[in-house]
CSV table of C-alpha atoms and ligand atoms in Angstrom, one decimal:
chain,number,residue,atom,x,y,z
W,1,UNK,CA,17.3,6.7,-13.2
W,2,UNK,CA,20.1,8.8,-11.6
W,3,UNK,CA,18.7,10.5,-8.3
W,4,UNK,CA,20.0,14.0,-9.7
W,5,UNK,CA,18.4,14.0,-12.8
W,6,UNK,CA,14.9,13.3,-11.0
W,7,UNK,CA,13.0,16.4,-11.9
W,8,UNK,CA,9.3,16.7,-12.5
W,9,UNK,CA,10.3,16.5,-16.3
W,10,UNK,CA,12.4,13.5,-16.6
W,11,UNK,CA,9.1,11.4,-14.7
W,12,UNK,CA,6.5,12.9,-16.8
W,13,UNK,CA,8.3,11.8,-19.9
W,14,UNK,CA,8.9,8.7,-18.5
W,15,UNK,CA,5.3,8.3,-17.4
W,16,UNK,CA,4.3,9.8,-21.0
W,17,UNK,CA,6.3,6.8,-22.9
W,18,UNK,CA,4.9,4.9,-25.5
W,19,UNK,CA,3.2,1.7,-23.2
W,20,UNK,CA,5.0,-1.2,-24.4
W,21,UNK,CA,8.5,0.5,-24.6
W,22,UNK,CA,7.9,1.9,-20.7
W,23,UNK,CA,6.8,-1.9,-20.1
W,24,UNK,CA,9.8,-3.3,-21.6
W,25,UNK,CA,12.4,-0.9,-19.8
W,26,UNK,CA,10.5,-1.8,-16.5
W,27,UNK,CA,10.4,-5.3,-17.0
W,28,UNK,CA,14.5,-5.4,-17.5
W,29,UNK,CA,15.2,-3.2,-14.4
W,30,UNK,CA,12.7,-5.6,-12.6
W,31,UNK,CA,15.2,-9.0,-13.8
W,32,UNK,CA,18.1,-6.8,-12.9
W,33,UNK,CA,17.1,-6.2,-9.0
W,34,UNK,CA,15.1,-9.0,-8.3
W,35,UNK,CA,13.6,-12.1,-8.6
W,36,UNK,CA,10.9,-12.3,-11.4
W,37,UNK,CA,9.2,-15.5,-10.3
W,38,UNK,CA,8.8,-14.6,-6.5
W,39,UNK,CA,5.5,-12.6,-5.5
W,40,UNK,CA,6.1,-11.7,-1.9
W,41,UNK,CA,2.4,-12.1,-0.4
W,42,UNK,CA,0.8,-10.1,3.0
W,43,UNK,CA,-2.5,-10.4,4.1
W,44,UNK,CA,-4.0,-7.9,5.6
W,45,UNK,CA,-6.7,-7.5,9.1
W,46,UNK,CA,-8.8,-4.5,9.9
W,47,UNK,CA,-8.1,-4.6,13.8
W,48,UNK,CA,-9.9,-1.8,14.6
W,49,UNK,CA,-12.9,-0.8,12.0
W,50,UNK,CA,-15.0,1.9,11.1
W,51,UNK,CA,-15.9,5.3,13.0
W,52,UNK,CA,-12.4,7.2,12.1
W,53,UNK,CA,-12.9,11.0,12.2
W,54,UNK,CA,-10.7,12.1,9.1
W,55,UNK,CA,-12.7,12.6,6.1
W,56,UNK,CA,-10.6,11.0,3.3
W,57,UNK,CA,-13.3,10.8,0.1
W,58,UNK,CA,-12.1,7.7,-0.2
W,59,UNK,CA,-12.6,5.5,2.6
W,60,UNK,CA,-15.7,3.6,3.9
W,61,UNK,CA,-14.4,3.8,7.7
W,62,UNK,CA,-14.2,7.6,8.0
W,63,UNK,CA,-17.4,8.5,10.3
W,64,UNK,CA,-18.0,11.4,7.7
W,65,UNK,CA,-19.8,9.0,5.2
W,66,UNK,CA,-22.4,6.6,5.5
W,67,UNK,CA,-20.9,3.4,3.8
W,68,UNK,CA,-22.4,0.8,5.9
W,69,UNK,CA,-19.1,0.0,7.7
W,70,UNK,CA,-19.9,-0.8,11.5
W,71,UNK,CA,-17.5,0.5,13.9
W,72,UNK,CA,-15.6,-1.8,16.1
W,73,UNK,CA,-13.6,-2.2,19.1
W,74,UNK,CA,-9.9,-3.2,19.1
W,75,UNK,CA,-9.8,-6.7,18.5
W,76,UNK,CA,-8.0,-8.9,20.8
W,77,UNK,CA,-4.7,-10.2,20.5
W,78,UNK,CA,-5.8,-14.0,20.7
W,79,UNK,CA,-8.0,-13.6,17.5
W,80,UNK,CA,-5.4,-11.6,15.4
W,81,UNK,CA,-2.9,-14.3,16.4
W,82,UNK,CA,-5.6,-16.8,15.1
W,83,UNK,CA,-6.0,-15.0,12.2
W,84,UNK,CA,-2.0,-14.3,11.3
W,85,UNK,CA,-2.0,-18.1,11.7
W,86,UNK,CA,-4.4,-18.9,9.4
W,87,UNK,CA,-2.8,-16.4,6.9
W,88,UNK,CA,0.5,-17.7,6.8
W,89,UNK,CA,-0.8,-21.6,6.4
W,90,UNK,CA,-2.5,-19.9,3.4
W,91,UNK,CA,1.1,-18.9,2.3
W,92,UNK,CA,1.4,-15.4,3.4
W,93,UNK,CA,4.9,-13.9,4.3
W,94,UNK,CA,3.6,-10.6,6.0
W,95,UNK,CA,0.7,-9.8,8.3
W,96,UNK,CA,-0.5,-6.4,8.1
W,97,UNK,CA,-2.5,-4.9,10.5
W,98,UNK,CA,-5.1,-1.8,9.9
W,99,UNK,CA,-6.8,0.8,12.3
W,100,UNK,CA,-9.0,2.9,11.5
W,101,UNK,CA,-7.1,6.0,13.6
W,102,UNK,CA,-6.5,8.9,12.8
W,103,UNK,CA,-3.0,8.8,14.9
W,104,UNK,CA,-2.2,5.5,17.0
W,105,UNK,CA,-4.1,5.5,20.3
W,106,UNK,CA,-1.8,5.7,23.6
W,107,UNK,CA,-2.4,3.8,27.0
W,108,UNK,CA,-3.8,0.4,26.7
W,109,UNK,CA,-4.9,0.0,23.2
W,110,UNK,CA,-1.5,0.6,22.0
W,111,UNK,CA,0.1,-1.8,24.4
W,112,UNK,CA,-2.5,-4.0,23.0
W,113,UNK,CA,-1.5,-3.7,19.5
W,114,UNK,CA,2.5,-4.3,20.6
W,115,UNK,CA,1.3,-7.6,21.9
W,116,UNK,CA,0.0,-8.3,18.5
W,117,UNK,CA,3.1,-7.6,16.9
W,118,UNK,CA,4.5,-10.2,19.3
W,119,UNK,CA,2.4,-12.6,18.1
W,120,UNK,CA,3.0,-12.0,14.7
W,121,UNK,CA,6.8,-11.9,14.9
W,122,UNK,CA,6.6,-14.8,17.1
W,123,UNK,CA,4.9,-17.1,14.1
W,124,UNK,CA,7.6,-16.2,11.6
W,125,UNK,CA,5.7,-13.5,9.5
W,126,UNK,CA,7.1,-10.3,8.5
W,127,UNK,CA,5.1,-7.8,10.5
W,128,UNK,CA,2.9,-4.9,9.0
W,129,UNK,CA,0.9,-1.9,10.7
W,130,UNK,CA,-1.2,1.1,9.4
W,131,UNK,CA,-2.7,2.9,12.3
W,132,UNK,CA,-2.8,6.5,11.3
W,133,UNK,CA,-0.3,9.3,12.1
W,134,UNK,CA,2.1,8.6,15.0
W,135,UNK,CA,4.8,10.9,17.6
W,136,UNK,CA,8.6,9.6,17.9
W,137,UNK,CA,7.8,7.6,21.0
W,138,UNK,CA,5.5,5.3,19.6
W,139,UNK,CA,7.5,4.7,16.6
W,140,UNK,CA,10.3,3.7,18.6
W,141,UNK,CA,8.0,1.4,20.6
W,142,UNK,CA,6.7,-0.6,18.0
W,143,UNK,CA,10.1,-1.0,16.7
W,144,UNK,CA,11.1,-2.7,19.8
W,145,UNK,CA,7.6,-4.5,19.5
W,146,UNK,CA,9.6,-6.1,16.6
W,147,UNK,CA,7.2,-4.0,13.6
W,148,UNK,CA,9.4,-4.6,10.3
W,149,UNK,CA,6.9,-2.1,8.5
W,150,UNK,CA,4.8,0.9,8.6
W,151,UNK,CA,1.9,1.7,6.2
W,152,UNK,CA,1.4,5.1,5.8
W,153,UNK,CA,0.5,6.4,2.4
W,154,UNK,CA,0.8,10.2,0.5
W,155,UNK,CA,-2.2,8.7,-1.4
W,156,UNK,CA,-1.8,11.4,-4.1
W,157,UNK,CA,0.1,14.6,-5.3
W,158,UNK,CA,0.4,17.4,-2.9
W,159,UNK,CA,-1.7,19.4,-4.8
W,160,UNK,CA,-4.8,16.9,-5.0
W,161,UNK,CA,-5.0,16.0,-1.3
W,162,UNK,CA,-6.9,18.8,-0.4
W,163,UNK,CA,-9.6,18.0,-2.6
W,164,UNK,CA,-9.8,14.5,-0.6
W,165,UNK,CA,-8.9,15.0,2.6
W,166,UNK,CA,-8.9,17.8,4.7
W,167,UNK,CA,-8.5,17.3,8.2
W,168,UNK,CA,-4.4,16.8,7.7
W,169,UNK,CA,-1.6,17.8,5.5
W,170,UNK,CA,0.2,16.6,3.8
W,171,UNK,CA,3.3,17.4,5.4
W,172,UNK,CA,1.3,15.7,8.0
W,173,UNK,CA,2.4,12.4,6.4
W,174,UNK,CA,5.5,13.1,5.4
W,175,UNK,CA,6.4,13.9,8.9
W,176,UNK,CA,5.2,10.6,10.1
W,177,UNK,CA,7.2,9.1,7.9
W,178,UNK,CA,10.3,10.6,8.9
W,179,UNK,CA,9.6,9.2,12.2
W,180,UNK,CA,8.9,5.8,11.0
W,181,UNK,CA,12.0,5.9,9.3
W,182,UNK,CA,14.1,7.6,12.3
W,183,UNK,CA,13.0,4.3,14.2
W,184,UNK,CA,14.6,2.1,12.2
W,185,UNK,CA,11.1,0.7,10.8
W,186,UNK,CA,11.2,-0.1,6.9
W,187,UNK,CA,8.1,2.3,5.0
W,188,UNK,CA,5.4,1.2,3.3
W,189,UNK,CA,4.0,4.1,1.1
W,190,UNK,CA,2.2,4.2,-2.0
W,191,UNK,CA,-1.0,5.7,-3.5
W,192,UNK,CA,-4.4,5.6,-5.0
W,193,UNK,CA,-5.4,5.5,-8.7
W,194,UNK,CA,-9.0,6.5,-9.9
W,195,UNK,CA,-9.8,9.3,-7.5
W,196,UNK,CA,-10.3,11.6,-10.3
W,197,UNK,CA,-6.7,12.9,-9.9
W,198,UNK,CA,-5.0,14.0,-13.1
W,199,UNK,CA,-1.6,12.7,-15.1
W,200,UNK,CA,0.0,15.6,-13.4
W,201,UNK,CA,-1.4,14.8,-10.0
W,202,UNK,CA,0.0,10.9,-10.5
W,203,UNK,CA,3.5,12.1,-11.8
W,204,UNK,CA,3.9,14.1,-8.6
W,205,UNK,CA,2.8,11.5,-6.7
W,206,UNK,CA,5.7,9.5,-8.2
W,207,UNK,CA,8.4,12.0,-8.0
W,208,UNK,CA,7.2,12.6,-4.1
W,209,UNK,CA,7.9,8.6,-3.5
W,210,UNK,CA,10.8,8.7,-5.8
W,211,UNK,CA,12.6,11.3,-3.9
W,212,UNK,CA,12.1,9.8,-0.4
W,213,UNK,CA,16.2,8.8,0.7
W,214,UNK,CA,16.2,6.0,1.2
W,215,UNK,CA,12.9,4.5,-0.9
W,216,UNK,CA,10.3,3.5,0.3
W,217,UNK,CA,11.1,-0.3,0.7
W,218,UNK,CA,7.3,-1.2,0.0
W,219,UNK,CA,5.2,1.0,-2.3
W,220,UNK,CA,1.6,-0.1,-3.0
W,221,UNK,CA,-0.2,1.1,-5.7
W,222,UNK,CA,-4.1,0.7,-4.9
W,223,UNK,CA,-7.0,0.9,-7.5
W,224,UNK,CA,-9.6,3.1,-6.0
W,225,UNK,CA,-12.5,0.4,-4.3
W,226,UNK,CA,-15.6,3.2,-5.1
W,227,UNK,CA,-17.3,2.3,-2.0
W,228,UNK,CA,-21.2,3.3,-1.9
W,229,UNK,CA,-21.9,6.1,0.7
W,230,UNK,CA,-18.4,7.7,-0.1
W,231,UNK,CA,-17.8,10.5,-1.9
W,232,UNK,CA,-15.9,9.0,-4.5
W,233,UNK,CA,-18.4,6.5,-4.9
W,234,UNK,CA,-19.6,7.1,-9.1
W,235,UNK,CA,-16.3,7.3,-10.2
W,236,UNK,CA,-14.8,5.6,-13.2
W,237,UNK,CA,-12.8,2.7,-13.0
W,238,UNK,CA,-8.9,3.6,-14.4
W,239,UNK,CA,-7.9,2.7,-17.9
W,240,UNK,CA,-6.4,-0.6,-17.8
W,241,UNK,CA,-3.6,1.3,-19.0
W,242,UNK,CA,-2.8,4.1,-16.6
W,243,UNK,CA,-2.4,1.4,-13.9
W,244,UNK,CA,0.6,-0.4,-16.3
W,245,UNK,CA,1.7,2.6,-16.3
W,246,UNK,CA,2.1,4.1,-13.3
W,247,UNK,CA,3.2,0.2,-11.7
W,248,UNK,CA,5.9,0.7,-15.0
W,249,UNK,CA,7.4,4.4,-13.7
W,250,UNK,CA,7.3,3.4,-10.3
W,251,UNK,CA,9.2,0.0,-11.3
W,252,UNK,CA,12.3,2.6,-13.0
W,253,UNK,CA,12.1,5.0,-10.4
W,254,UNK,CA,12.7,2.9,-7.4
W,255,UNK,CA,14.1,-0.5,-8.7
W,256,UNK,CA,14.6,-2.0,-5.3
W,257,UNK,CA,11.4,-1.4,-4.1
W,258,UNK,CA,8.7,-3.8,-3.7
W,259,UNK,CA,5.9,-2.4,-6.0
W,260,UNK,CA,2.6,-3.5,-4.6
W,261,UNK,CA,-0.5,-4.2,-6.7
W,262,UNK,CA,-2.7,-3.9,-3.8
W,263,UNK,CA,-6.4,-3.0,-3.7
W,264,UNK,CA,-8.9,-3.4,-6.8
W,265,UNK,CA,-7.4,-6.6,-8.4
W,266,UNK,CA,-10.9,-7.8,-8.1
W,267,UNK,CA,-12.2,-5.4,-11.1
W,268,UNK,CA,-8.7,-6.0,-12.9
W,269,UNK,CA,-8.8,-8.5,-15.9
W,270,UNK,CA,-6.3,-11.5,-15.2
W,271,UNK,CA,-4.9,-10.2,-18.6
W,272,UNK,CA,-3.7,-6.8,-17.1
W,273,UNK,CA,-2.6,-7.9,-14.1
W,274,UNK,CA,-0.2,-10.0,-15.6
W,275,UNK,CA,1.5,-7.5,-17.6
W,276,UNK,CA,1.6,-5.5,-14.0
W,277,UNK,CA,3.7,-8.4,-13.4
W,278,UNK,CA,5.9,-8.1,-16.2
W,279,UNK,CA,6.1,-4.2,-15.6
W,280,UNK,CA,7.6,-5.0,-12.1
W,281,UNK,CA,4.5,-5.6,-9.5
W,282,UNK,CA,5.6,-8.0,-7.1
W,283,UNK,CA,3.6,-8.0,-4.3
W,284,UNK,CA,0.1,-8.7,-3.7
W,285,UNK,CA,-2.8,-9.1,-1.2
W,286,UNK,CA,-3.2,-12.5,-0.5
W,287,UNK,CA,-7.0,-13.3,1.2
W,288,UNK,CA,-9.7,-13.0,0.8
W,289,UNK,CA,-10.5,-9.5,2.5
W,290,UNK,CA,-8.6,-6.5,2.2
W,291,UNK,CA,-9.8,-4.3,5.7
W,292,UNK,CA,-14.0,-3.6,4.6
W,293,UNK,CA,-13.9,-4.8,1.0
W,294,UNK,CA,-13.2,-8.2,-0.9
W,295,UNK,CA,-10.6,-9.2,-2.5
W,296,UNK,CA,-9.7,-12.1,-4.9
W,297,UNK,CA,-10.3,-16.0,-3.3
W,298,UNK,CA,-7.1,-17.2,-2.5
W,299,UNK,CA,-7.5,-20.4,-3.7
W,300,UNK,CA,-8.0,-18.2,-7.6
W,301,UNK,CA,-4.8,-16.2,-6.8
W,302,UNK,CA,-2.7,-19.4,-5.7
W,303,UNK,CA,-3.8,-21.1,-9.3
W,304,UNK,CA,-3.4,-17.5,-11.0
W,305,UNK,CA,0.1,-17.2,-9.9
W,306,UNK,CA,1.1,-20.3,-11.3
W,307,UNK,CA,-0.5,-20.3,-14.4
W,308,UNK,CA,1.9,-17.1,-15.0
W,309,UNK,CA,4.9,-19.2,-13.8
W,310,UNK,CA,4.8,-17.3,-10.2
W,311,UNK,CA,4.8,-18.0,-7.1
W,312,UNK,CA,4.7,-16.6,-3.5
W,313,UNK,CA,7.5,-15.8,-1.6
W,314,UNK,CA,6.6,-18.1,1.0
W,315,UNK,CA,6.4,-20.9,-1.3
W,316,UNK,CA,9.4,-19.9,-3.3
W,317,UNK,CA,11.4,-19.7,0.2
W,318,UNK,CA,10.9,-23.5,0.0
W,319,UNK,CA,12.3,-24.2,-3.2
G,1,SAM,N1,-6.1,5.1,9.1
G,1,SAM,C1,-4.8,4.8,8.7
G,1,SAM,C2,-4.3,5.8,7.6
G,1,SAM,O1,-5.2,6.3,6.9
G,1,SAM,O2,-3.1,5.9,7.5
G,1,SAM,C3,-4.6,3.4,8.3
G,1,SAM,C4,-5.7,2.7,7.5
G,1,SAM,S1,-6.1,3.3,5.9
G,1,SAM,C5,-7.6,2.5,5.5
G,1,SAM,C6,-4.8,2.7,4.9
G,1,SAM,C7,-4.8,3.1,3.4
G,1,SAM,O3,-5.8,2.4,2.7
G,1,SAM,C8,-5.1,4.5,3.0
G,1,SAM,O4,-4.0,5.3,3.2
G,1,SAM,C9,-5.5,4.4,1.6
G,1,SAM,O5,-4.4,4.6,0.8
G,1,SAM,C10,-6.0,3.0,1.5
G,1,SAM,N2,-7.5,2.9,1.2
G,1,SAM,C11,-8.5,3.2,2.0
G,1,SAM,N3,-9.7,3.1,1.4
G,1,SAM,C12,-9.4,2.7,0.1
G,1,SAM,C13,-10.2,2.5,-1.0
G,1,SAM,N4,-11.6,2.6,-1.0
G,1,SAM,N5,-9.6,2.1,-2.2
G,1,SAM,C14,-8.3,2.0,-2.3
G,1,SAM,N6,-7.5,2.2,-1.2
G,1,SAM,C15,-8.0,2.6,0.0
G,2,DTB,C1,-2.7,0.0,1.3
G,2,DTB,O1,-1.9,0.7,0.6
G,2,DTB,N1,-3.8,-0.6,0.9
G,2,DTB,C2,-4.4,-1.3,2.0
G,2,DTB,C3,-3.3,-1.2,3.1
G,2,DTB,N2,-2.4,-0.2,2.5
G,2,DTB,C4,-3.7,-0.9,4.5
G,2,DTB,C5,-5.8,-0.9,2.3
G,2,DTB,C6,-6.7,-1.1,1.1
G,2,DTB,C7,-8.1,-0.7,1.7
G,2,DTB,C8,-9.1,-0.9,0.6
G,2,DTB,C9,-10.5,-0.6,1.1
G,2,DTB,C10,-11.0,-1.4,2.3
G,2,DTB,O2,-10.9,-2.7,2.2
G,2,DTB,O3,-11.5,-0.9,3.2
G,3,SF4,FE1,-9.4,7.0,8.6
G,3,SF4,FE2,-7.4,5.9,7.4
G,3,SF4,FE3,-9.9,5.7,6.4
G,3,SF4,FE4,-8.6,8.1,6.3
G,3,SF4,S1,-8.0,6.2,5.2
G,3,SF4,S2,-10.8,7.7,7.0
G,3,SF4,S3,-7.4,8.0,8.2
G,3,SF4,S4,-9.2,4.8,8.2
C-alpha cells in the first residue's frame, strides 16, 4: 500500500476484507518480498524473571499479580551462553533475551547483559533483547555490544493501553523506540491479540506499526497466554480468524517486514497456523519455552514445518 494513502480508513477496509481475498492478496505480496519456504526461527531466554513493577494485565512477571512466577536474579553470562548454544544446535538463527525491567538496569547488571550479547554474537546467532524502556546511552551501548535487535512492543492501540497498563505511556514506547532506532539497532515491535481489545483498537494498532519510517524490521504478533493470577486471566481465546487476519493486514502493510507468529501457537490448530503461513507469518519461536510459559516441542515444530514444505532459516541457509 502507498505510505500516503495510509489513513485509518484505507487499514480498516483492508482489515474488514472478505478472509480469503485478504489471504490471497497477503500471500502474493509475501512471494513478491520474500522467501516463502524460509521460517527464520529465535529462541527466546527469560534472563531476569519475575518481580517487575509495571502492572501490564497481561503479564505473569509484573509484581502486581500473583501468577506464581518466582522472581530471579540476573542470570549469568556462562549459562545464557550455554543456553544460546544449545538453541542454535536446535536450529535457531536468533537468540532473544528477556528481562523483566521496567527500563534496563545501569552499573553492573547492564555490563553483564553486554557480555551476553558477546557471547551470542560470538556463536553466530543474530542477537535479540527486550529489557524494558531504555535512555540514548544505553542504546548506543548495546549497539556496540553488537545487539542486531530490540524488542519493545506498543502491545495495542493508544487508546486501549490505558486499560492495561498504567504505569507508562504510550509515548513512553514510542520514545524508546526512537532511540533504539537512533542507535542503529533494527526494532522488533508488535502486539497482543485477545486482550479484550476491539477491531478498532487492532486497526490502530496496525496503522501505529504501519506508519513507523522505516518499519519495523520484526513485528510479532502474540496470542494473549491468559496466565492465572493475571488480570486477563478468563478471557476468551481469539477467533481463529481475527489472528489470519490481523498476520494478513500486517503482511500488506509492511511487506518487508518479518511478521512473527509468536506467543500462543500452543492453543492454535496446526490448520490455522498454516494459513498464517500462507498469509505471510514467517517467523516463529522455536523451543520449548517462551520467557514463563510453554511453547510447542521443537522436535513437533521441526516435523510441522516440513510437513508444510518449510523450513527454518538456519536450515534453509544450508541449502
Ligand atoms: N519488560 C520488558 C517490556 O515489557 O518491554 C520486556 C519483557 S516483556 C515480557 C515482552 C513482551 O512480551 C511484552 O511487551 C508483551 O507484548 C509480551 N507478553 C508478555 N506477557 C504476555 C502474555 N501473557 N501473552 C502474550 N504476550 C505477552
Ligand atoms: C514478544 O513479542 N513476545 C515474546 C517476546 N516478544 C519477548 C514474549 C512472549 C511472552 C509470553 C508470556 C511468557 O512466556 O511469559
Ligand atoms: Fe514488566 Fe515487561 Fe511484564 Fe510489563 S510486560 S510487567 S514491563 S516484564
Amino acid at each position: 500500500m502507498e505510505i500516503d494513502s495510509l489513513t485509518r480508513d484505507s487499514v480498516a477496509a483492508l482489515y474488514g476484507r472478505g478472509l480469503l481475498d485478504l489471504v490471497y492478496e497477503a500471500a502474493g505480496v509475501h512471494r513478491r518480498h520474500h522467501d516463502p519456504a524460509a521460517v527464520q526461527c529465535a529462541s527466546l531466554l527469560s534472563v531476569k524473571t519475575g518481580g517487575c513493577p509495571e502492572d501490564c494485565a497481561y503479564c505473569p512477571q509484573s509484581a502486581h499479580y500473583r501468577a506464581g512466577v518466582e522472581a530471579t536474579g540476573l542470570m549469568s553470562v556462562q549459562d545464557v551462553a550455554e543456553a544460546a548454544a544449545r538453541a542454535r544446535a536446535g536450529g535457531a538463527d536468533r537468540f532473544c533475551i528477556g528481562a523483566a525491567w521496567r527500563q534496563a538496569a545501569d552499573g553492573p547488571a547492564f555490563d553483564q547483559v553486554l557480555e551476553m550479547i558477546g557471547e551470542i554474537k560470538a556463536l553466530g546467532l543474530e542477537s535479540c533483547a527486550t529489557l524494558g524502556m531504555l535512555d540514548p546511552d544505553q542504546a548506543a551501548r548495546l549497539r556496540e555490544a553488537g545487539l542486531d535487535y530490540y524488542n519493545h512492543n506498543l502491545d495495542t492501540g493508544r487508546d486501549f493501553y490505558e486499560s492495561i497498563i498504567t504505569t507508562r505511556t504510550y509515548d513512553d514506547r514510542l520514545e524508546t523506540l526512537r532511540r533504539v532506532r537512533d542507535a542503529g539497532i533494527k526494532v522488533c515491535c508488535g502486539g497482543i491479540v485477545g486482550m479484550g481489545e476491539s477491531h478498532e483498537d487492532r486497526i490502530d494498532l496496525l496503522l501505529e506499526l504501519a506508519r513507523q519510517r522505516p518499519h519495523p524490521e520484526s513485528v510479532p504478533i502474540n496470542t494473549l497466554v491468559a496466565v492465572r493470577g493475571t488480570p486477563l486471566a478468563d478471557e476468551p481465546a481469539v477467533p481463529w480468524d481475527d489472528v489470519v487476519r490481523i498476520i494478513a493486514t500486517a503482511r500488506i502493510l509492511m511487506p518487508a517486514s518479518k511478521v512473527r507468529l509468536s506467543a500462543g501457537r500452543l492453543r492454535m490448530d496446526e490448520a490455522v497456523q498454516a494459513l498464517c503461513f500462507l498469509a505471510g507469518a514467517n517467523s516463529i519461536f522455536l523451543g520449548d519455552r517462551l520467557l514463563t510459559t510453554p511453547n510447542p516441542e521443537p522436535d513437533a515444530d521441526a516435523e510441522f514445518l516440513e510437513r508444510l514444505g518449510l523450513r527454518g532459516a538456519a536450515a534453509a541457509a544450508r541449502v
